mmCIF file of C-alpha atoms in Angstrom:
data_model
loop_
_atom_site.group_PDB
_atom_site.id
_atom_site.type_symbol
_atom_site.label_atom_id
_atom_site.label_comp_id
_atom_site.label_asym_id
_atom_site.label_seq_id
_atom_site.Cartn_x
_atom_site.Cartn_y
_atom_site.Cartn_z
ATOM 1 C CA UNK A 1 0.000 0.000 0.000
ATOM 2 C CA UNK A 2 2.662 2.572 0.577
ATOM 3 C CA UNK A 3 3.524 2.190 -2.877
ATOM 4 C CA UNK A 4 0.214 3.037 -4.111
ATOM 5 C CA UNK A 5 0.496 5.993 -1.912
ATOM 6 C CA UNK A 6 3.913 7.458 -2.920
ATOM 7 C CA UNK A 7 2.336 6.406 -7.105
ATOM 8 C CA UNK A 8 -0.925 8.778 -5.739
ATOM 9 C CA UNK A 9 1.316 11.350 -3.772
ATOM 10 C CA UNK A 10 3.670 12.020 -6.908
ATOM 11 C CA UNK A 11 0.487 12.164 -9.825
ATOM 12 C CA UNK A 12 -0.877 14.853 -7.096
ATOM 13 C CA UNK A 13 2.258 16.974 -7.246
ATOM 14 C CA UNK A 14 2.213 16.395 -11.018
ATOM 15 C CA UNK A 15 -1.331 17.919 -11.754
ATOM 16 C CA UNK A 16 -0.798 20.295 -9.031
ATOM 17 C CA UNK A 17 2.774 21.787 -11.289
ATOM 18 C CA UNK A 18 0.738 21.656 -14.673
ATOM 19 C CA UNK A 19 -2.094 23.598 -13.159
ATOM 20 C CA UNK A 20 0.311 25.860 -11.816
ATOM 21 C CA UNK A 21 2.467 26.335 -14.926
ATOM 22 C CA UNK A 22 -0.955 26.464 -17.024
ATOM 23 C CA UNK A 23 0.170 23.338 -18.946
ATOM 24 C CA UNK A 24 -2.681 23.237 -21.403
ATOM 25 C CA UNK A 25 -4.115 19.713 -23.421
ATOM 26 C CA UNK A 26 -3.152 21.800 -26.778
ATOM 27 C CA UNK A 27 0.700 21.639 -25.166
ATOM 28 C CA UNK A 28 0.289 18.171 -24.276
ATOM 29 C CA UNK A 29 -0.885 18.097 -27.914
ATOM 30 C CA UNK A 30 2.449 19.768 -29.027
ATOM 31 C CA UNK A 31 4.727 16.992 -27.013
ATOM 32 C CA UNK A 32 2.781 14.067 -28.255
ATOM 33 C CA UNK A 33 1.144 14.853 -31.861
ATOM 34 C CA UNK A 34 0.764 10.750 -32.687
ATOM 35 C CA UNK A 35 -1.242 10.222 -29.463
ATOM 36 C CA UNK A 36 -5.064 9.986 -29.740
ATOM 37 C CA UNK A 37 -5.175 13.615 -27.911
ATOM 38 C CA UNK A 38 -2.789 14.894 -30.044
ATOM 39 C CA UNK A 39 -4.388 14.008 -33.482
ATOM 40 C CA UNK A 40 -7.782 15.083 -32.433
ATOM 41 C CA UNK A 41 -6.356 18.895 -31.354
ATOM 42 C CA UNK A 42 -3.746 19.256 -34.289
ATOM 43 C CA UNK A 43 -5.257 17.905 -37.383
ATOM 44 C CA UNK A 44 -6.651 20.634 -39.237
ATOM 45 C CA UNK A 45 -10.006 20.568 -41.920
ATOM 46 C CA UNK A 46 -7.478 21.073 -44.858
ATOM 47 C CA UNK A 47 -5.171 17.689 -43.835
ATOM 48 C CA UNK A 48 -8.188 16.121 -44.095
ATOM 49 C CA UNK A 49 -10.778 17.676 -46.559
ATOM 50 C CA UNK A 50 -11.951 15.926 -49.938
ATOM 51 C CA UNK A 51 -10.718 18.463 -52.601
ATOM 52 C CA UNK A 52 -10.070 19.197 -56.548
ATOM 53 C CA UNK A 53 -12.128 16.479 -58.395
ATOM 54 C CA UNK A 54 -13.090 13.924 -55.165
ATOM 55 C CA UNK A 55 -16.026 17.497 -54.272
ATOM 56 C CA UNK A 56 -19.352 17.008 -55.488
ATOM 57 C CA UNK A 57 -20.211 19.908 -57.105
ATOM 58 C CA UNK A 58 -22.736 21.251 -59.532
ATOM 59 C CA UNK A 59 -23.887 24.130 -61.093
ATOM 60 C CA UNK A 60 -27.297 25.543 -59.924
ATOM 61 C CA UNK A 61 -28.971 25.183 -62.617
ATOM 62 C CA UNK A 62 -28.332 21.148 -62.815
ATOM 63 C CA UNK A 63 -31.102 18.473 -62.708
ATOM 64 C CA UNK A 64 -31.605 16.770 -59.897
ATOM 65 C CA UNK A 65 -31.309 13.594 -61.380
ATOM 66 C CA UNK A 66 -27.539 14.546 -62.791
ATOM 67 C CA UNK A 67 -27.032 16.078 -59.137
ATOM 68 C CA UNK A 68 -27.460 12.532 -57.338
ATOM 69 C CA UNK A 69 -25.278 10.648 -60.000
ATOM 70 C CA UNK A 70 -22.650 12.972 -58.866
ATOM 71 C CA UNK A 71 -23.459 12.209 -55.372
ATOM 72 C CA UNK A 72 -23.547 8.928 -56.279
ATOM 73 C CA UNK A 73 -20.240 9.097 -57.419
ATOM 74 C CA UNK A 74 -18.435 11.056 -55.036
ATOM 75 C CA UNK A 75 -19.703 9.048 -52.018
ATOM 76 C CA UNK A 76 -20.387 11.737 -49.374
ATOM 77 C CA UNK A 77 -23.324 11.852 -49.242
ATOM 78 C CA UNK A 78 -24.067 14.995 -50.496
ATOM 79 C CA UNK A 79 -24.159 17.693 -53.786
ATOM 80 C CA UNK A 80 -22.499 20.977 -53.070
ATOM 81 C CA UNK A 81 -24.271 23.856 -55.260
ATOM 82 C CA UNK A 82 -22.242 26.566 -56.700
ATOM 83 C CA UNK A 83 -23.120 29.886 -58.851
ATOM 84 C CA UNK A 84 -20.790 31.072 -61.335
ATOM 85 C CA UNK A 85 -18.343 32.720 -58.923
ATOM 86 C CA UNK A 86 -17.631 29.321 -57.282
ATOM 87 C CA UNK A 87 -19.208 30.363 -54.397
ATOM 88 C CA UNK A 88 -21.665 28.362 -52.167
ATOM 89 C CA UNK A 89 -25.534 29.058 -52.198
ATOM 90 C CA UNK A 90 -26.413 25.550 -50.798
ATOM 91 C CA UNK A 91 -26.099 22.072 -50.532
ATOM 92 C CA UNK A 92 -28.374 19.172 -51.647
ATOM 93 C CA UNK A 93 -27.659 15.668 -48.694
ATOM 94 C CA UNK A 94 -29.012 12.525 -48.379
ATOM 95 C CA UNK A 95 -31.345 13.828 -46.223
ATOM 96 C CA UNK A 96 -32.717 16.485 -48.539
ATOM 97 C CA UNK A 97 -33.490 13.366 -50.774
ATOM 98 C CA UNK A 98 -35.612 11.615 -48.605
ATOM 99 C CA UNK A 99 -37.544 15.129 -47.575
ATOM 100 C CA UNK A 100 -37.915 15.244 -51.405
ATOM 101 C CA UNK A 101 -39.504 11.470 -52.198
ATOM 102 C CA UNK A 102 -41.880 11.699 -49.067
ATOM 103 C CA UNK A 103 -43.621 14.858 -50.287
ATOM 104 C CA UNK A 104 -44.083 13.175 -52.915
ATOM 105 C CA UNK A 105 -42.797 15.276 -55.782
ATOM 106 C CA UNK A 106 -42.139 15.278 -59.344
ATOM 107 C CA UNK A 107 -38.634 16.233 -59.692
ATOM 108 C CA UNK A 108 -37.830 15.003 -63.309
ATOM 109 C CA UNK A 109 -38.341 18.203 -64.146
ATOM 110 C CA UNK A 110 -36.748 20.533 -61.620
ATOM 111 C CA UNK A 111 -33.283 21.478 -60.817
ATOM 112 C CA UNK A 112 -31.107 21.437 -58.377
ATOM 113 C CA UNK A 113 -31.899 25.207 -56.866
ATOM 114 C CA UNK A 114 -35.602 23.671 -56.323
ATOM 115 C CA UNK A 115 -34.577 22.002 -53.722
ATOM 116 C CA UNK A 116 -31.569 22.292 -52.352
ATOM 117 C CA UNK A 117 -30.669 23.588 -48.701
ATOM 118 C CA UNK A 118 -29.772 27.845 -48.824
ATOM 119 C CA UNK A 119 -27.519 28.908 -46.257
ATOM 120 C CA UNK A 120 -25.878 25.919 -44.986
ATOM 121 C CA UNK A 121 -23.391 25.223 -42.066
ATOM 122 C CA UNK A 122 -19.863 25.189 -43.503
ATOM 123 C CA UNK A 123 -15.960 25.305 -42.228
ATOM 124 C CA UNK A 124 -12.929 27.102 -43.447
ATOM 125 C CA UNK A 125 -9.839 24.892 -44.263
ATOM 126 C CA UNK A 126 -7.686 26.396 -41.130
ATOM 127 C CA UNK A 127 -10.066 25.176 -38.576
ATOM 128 C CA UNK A 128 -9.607 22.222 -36.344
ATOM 129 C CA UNK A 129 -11.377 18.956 -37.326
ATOM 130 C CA UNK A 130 -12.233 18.933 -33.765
ATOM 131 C CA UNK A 131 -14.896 21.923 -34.379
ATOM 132 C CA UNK A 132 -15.605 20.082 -37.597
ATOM 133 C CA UNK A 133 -17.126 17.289 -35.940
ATOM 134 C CA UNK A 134 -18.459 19.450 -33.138
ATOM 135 C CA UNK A 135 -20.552 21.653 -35.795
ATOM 136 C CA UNK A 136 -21.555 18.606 -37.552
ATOM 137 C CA UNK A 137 -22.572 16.376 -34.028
ATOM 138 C CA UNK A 138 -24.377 19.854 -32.856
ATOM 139 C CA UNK A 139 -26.216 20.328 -35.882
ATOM 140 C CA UNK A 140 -27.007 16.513 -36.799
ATOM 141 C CA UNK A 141 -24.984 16.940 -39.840
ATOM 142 C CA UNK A 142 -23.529 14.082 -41.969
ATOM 143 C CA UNK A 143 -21.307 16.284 -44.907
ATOM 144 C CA UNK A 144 -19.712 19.880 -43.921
ATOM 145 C CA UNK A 145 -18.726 21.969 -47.246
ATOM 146 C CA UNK A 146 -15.177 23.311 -46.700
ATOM 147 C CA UNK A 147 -15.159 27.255 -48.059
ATOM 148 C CA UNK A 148 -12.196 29.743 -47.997
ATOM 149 C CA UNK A 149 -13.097 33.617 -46.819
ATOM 150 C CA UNK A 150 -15.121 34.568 -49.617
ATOM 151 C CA UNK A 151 -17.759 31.404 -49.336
ATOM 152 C CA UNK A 152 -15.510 29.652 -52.317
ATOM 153 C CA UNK A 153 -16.094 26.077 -52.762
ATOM 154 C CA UNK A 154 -12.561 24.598 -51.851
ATOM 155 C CA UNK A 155 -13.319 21.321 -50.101
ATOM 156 C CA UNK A 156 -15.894 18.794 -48.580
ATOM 157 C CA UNK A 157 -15.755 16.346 -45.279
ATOM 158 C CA UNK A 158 -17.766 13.915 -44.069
ATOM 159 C CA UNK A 159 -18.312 12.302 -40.763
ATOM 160 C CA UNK A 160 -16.911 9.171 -42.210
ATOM 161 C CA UNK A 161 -13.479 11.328 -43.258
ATOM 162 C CA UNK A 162 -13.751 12.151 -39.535
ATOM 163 C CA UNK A 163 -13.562 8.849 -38.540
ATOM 164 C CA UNK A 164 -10.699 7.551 -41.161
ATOM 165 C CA UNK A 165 -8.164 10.456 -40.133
ATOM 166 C CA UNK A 166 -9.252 9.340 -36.337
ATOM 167 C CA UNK A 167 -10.510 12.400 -35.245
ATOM 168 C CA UNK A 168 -14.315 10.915 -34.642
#
């Protein structure tokens, strides 16, 4: 037992110094950046990010049936809408889909901009993947457009791209 106690006694001094010193998890982070802690704090959105030909993206104007063959194709479960300028009006997910077949409409005929979501949730590429998955588990979101200062369409994660780089 008074080896327990001295083991106890000495990780009490320990936490006591850190707190002192302000020893922070981000500088645990720092001194261990292959540990579980260290991943989750460090890796950023753009280490991670789908970019260049692996985003879905179409034009607004696009039918919805070419929308969800590049969904289909891109595997993330989502469409991200652009306008001429590259920039991001919306976003068309799994989700949407369903919504779309239970009300029971036509949508041969419609595009895109019909029905897709206006103003969604997105992250820039300097962010943690941390607050990635923390927007996305706060907001029940499955797909998270990645978007530079000006709204630009520069990337796309998923909560399974989470969960590969070991961040989820």
């Amino acid at each position: 037992s008074s080896t327990t106690v001295a083991l106890v006694m000495g990780d009490a001094i320990a936490i006591t110094l850190l707190n002192a010193r302000g020893f922070t998890p981000e500088d645990f982070a720092k001194s261990h950046p292959s540990g579980a802690l260290g991943r989750r704090l460090l890796t950023l959105v753009s280490n991670i990010m789908k970019s260049g030909d692996d985003i879905p993206i179409v034009s607004k104007e696009t039918s919805i049936i070419e929308s969800l063959l590049v969904m289909s194709q891109k595997a993330l479960g989502m469409v991200l809408i652009t306008d001429n300028n590259n920039t991001l009006p919306g976003i068309f997910t799994d989700g949407d889909l369903r919504r779309v077949l239970e009300k029971n409409i036509n949508f041969q005929n419609l595009s895109i901009k019909d029905v897709m979501t206006q103003n969604c949730k997105s992250i820039q590429p300097n962010k943690p993947a941390l607050i990635a998955l923390q927007m996305m588990e706060e907001y029940s979101l499955n797909s998270l457009p990645v978007v530079d200062g000006n709204n630009q369409v520069i990337g796309a994660i998923n909560m399974h791209t989470l969960m590969q780089a070991k961040v989820a």
